[in-house]
Short mmCIF file of C-alpha atoms in Angstrom, two decimals:
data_model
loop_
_atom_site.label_atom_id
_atom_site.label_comp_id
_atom_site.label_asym_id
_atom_site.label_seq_id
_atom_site.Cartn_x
_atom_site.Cartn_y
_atom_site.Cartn_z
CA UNK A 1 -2.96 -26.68 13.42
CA UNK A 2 -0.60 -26.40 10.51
CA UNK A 3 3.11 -26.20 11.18
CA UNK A 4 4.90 -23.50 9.48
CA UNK A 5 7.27 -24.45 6.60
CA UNK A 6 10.13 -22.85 7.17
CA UNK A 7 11.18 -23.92 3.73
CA UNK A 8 9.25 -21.15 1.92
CA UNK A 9 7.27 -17.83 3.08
CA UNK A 10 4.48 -19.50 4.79
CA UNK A 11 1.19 -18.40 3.78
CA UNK A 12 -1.74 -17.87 6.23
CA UNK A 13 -1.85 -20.30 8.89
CA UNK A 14 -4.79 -18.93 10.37
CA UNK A 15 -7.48 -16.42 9.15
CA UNK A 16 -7.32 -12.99 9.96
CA UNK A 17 -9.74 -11.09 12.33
CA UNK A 18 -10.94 -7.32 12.88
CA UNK A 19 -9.64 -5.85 15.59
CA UNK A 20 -11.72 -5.41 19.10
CA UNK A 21 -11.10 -3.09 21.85
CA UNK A 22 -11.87 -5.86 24.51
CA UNK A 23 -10.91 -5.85 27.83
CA UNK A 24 -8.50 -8.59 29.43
CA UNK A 25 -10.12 -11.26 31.49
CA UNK A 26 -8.43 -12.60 35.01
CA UNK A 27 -7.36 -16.40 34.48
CA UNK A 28 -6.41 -16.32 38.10
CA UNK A 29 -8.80 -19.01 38.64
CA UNK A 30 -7.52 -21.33 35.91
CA UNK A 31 -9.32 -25.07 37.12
CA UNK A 32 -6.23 -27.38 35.95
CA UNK A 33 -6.57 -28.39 39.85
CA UNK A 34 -9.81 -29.60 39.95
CA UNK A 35 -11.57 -32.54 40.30
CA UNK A 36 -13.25 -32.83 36.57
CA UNK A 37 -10.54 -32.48 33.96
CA UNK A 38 -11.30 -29.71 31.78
CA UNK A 39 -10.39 -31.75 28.68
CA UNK A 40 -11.55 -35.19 28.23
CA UNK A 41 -8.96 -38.07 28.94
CA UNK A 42 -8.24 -39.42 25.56
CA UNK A 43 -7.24 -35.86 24.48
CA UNK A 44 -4.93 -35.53 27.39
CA UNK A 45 -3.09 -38.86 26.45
CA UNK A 46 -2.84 -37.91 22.67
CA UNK A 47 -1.50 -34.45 23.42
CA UNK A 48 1.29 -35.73 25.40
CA UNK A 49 2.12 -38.69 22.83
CA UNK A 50 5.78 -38.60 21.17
CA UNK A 51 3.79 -39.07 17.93
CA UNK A 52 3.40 -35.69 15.87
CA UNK A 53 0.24 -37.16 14.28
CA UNK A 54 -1.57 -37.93 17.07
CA UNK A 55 -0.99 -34.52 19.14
CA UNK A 56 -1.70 -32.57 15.92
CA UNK A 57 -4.75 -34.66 16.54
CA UNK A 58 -5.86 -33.74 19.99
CA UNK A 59 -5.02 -29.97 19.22
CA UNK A 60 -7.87 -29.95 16.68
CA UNK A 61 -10.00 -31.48 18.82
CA UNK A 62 -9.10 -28.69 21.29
CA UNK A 63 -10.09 -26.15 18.83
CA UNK A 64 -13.17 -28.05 18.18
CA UNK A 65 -13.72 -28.04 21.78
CA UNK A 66 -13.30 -24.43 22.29
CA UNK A 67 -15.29 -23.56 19.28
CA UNK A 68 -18.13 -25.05 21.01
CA UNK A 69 -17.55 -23.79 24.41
CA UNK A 70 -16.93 -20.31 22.71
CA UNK A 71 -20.57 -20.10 21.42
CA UNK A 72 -22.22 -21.20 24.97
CA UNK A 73 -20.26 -18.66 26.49
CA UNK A 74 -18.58 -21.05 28.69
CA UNK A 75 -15.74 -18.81 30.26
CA UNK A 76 -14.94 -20.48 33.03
CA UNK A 77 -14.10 -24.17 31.30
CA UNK A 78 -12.06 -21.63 28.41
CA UNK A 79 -10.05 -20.47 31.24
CA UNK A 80 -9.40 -24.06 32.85
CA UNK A 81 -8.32 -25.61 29.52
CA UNK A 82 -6.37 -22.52 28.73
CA UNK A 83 -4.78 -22.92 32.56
CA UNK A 84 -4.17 -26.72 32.18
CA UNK A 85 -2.53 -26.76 28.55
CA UNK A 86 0.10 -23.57 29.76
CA UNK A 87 0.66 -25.25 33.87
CA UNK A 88 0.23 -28.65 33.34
CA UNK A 89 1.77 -29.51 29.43
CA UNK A 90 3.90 -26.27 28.46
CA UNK A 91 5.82 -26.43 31.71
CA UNK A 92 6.35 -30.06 32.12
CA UNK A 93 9.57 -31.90 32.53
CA UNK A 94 8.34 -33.65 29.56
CA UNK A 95 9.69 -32.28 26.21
CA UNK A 96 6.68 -33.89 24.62
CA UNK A 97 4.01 -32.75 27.02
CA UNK A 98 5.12 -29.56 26.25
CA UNK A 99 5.43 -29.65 22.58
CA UNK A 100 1.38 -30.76 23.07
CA UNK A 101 1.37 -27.78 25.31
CA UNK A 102 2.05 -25.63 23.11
CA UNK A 103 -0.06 -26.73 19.94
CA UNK A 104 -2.85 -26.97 22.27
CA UNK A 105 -2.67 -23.07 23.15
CA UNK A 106 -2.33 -22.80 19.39
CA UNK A 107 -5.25 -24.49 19.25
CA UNK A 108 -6.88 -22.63 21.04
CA UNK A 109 -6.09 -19.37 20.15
CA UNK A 110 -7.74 -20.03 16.92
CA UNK A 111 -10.61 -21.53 18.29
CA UNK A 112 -11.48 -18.39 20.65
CA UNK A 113 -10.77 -15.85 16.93
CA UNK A 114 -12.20 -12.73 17.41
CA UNK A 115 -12.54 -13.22 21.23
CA UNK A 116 -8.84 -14.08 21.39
CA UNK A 117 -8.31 -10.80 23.36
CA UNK A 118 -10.14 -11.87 26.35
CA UNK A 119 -7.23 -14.36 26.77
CA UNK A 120 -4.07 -13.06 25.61
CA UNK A 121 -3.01 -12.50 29.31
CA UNK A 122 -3.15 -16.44 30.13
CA UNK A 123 -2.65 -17.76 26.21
CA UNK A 124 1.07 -15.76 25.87
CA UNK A 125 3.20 -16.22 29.02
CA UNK A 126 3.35 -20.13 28.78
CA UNK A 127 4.52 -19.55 25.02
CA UNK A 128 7.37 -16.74 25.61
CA UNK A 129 8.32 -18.94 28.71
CA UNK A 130 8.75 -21.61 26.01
CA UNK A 131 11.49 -19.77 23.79
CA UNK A 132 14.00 -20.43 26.44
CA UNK A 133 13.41 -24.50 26.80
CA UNK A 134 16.59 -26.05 26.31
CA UNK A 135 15.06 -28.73 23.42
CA UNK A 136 15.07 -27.09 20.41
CA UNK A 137 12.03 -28.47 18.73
CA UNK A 138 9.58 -27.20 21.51
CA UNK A 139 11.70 -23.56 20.89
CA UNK A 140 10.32 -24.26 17.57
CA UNK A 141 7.08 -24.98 18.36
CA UNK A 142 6.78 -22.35 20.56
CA UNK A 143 7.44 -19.82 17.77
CA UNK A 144 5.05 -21.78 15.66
CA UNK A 145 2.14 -21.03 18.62
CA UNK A 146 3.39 -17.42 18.67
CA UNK A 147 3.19 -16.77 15.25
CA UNK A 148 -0.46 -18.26 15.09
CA UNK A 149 -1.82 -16.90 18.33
CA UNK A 150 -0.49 -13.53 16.54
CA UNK A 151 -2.15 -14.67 13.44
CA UNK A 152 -5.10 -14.79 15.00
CA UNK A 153 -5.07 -11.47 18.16
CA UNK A 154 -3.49 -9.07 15.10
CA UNK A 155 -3.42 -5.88 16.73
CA UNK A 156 -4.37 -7.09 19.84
CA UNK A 157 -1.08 -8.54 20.06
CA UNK A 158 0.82 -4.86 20.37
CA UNK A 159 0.35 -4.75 24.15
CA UNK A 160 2.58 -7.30 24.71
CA UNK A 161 5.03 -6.03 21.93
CA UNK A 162 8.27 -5.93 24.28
CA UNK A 163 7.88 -9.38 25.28
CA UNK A 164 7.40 -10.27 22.10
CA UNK A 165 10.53 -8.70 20.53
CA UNK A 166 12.37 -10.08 23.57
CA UNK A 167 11.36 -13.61 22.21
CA UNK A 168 12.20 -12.54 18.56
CA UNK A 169 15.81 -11.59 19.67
CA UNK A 170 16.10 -14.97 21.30
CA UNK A 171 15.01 -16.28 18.45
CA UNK A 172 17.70 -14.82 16.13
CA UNK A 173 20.20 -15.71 18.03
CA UNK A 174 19.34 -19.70 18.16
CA UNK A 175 21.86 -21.88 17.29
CA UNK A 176 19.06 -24.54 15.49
CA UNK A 177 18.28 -23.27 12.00
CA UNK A 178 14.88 -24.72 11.88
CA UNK A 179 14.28 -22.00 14.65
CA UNK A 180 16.15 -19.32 13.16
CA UNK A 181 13.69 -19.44 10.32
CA UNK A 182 10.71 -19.73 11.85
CA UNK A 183 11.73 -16.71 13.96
CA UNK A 184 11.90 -14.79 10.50
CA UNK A 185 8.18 -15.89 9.71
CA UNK A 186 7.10 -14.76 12.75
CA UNK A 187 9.30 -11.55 12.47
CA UNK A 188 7.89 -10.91 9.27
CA UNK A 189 4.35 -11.21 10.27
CA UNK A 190 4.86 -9.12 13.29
CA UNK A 191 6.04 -6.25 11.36
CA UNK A 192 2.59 -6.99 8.78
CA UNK A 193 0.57 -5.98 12.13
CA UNK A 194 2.67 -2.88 13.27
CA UNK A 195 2.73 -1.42 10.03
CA UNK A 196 -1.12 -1.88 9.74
CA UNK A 197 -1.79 -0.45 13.34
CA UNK A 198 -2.38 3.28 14.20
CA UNK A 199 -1.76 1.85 18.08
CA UNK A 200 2.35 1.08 17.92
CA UNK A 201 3.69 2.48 20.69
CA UNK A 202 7.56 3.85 20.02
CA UNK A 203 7.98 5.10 23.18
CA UNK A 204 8.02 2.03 25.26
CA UNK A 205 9.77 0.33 22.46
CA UNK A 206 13.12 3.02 22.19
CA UNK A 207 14.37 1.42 25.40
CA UNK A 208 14.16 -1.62 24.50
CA UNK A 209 15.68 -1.19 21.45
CA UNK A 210 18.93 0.80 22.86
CA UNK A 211 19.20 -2.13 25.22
CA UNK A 212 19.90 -4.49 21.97
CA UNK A 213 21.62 -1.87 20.17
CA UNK A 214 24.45 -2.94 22.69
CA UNK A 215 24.63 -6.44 21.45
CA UNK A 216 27.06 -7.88 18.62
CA UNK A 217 25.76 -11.20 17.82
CA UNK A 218 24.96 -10.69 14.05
CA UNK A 219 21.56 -12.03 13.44
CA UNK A 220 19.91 -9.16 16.48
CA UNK A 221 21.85 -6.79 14.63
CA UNK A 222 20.57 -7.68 11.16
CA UNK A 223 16.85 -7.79 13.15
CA UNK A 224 17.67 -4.53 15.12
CA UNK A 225 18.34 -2.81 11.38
CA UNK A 226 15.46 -4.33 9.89
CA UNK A 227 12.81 -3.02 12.54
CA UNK A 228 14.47 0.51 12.30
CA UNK A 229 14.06 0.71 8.63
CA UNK A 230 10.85 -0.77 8.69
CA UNK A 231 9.42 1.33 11.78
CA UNK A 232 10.99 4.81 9.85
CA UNK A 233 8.81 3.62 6.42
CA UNK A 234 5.31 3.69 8.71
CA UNK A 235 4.07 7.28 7.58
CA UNK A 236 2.43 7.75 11.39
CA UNK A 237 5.97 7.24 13.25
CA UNK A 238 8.44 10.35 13.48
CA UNK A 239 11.85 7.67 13.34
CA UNK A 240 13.58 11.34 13.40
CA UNK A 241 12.54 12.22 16.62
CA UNK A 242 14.36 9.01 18.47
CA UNK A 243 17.04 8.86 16.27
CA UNK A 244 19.96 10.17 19.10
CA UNK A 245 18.81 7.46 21.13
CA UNK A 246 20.14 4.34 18.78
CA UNK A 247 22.01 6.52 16.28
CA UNK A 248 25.58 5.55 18.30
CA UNK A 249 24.14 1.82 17.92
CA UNK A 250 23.92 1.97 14.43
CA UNK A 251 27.17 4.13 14.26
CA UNK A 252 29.12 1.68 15.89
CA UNK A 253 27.70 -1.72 13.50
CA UNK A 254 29.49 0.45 10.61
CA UNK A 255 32.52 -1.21 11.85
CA UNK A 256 30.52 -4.67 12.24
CA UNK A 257 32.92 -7.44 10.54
CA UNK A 258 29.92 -8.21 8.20
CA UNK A 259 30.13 -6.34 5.31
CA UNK A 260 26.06 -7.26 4.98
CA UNK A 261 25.28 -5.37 8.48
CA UNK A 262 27.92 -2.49 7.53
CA UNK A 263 25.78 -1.71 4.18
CA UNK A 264 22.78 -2.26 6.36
CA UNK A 265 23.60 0.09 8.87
CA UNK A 266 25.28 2.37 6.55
CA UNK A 267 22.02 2.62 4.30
CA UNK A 268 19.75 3.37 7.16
CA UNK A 269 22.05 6.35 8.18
CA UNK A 270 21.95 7.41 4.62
CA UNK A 271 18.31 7.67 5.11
CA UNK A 272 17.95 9.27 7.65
CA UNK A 273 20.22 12.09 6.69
CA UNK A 274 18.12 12.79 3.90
CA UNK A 275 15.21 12.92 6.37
CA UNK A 276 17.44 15.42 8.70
CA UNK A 277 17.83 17.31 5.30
CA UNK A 278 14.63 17.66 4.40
CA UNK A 279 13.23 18.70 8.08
CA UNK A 280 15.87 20.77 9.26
CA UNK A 281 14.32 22.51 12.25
CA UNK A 282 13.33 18.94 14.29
CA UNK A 283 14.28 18.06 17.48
CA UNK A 284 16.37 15.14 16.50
CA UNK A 285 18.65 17.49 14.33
CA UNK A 286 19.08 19.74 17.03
CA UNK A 287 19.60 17.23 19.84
CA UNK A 288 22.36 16.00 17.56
CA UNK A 289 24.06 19.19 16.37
CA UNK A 290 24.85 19.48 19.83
CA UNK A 291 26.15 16.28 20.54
CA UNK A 292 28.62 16.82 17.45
CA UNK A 293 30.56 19.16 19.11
CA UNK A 294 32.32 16.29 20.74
CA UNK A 295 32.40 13.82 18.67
CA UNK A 296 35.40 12.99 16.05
CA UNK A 297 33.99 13.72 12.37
CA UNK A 298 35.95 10.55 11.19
CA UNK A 299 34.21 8.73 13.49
CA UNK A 300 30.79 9.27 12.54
CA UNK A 301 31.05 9.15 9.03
CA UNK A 302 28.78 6.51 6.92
CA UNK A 303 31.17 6.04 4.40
CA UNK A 304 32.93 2.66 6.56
CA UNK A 305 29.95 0.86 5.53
CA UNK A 306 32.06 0.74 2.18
CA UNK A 307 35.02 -1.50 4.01
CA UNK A 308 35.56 -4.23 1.62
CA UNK A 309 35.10 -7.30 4.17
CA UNK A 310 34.22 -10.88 2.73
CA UNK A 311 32.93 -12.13 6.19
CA UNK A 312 29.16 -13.20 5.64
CA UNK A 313 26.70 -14.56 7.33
CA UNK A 314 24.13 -16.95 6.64
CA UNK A 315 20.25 -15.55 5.04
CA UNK A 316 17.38 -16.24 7.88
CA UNK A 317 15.33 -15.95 5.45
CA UNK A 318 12.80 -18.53 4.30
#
């Protein structure tokens, strides 16, 4: 497993694979519990160790290990190491067993590749549970199995795209750099497999999205921005027609006190009025028109972006 340098734009951690419309398989059953250990002893001691070196160590093992079990089509020990590694190590009380935790299920992930979709329902909830650990290396390390586990499912990964942005918020709003940007490698990434997918689903997301729209902490607002520009570029998604339901979001960041959100904001509204201008007739125009009529001119118009505030932010960029 190679941990992401959050120094530079980190280049592929994992290969990529083809997409598979697979069916998810029910972990229920996970055997952490029983008698015979799923993983063998000296793997279970490294994983947990404080050392980096020597849980790096046991995670390639565990990739080694699924590899193998992969190509007997042995399901049922996949499941119990997948069960063990997110129960017993990415929820323990110890910071280290879960940092092993959560390489392991890194580990894994790329030792399943293309089958990673049979999994995704046990491999992810351990991870996202992970953002919110109050250490803020194994936050860290739990973006680092996100982002390959992602790496690895591609477009796979879209059906669990809410939790993921959830995580992504949380992410942006850490108070530990290191985590900050390895959230934007992960961000980055994320919007690589949406833009390549014919599968993103808008609708489920435009909730989601209003819900953050309400938030002022800078570095969601900066993310919220980013995923509406970035979302209005893909040629097979209509940004027009769900523009009233974040357009008072992006309205109200015009008066953000960071003149680098205010262009932001203001240069995505400038957008999409050209858009509006150029398809006159859709439903978003309309739907607004109407909602004009009682709303202040002055208080709508892009041209605050312009207020000359010094107050910056730090880049989250690597």
């Amino acid at each position: 497993i190679l941990e992401m340098d959050v120094g530079s734009v980190a280049s592929s951690l994992v290969p990529s694979t083809q997409n598979e419309n697979v069916s998810i398989v029910n972990n229920s059953g996970g055997n952490s519990g029983a008698s015979e250990s799923p993983l063998p002893p000296a793997i279970l001691r490294s994983l947990g160790d404080r050392s980096y070196d020597k849980r790096k160590n046991a995670a390639l093992e565990i990739e080694a290990l699924i590899k193998s079990l992969q190509e007997n089509t042995d399901t049922d020990r996949i499941c119990s190491v997948i069960a063990m590694l997110g129960q017993d190590f990415a929820t323990s009380t110890n910071a280290n067993h879960r940092k092993g935790g959560l390489i392991g299920l890194a580990a894994t992930a790329i030792g399943l590749m293309s089958d990673i979709s049979l999994y995704l329902d046990a491999l992810l909830p351990p991870v996202l549970h992970c953002l919110d650990d109050p250490e803020s290396r194994v936050r860290y390390y739990s973006c680092e199995s996100l982002y390959n586990i992602a790496k690895v499912a591609r477009g796979n990964i879209l059906k669990y795209f809410n939790h993921i942005f959830d995580g992504l918020c949380k992410l942006f709003a850490d108070v530990d750099i290191d985590v900050k940007n390895g959230a934007s490698l992960l961000d980055r990434l994320i919007k690589d497999i949406v833009t390549e997918s014919d599968t993103f689903d808008v609708e489920r997301f435009i909730p989601l999205l209003q819900k953050y729209m309400r938030r002022s902490n800078p570095y969601i607002r900066q993310l919220l921005i980013g995923w509406i520009i970035v979302l209005d570029s893909v040629p097979d998604i209509n940004m027009l027609d769900w523009l009233p339901d974040f357009l008072d979001g992006l309205f109200n960041m015009l008066s953000d006190t960071n003149r680098e959100i205010r262009q932001a904001a203001g240069s995505a509204i400038g957008n999409f009025l050209n858009e509006i201008k150029k398809n006159a007739t859709t439903p978003a125009l309309i739907k607004i028109s109407t909602n004009s009529t009682t709303t202040s001119p002055s208080s709508t118009t892009p041209t605050v972006a312009a207020n000359n505030t010094s107050s910056q932010i730090p880049s989250t960029t690597s």
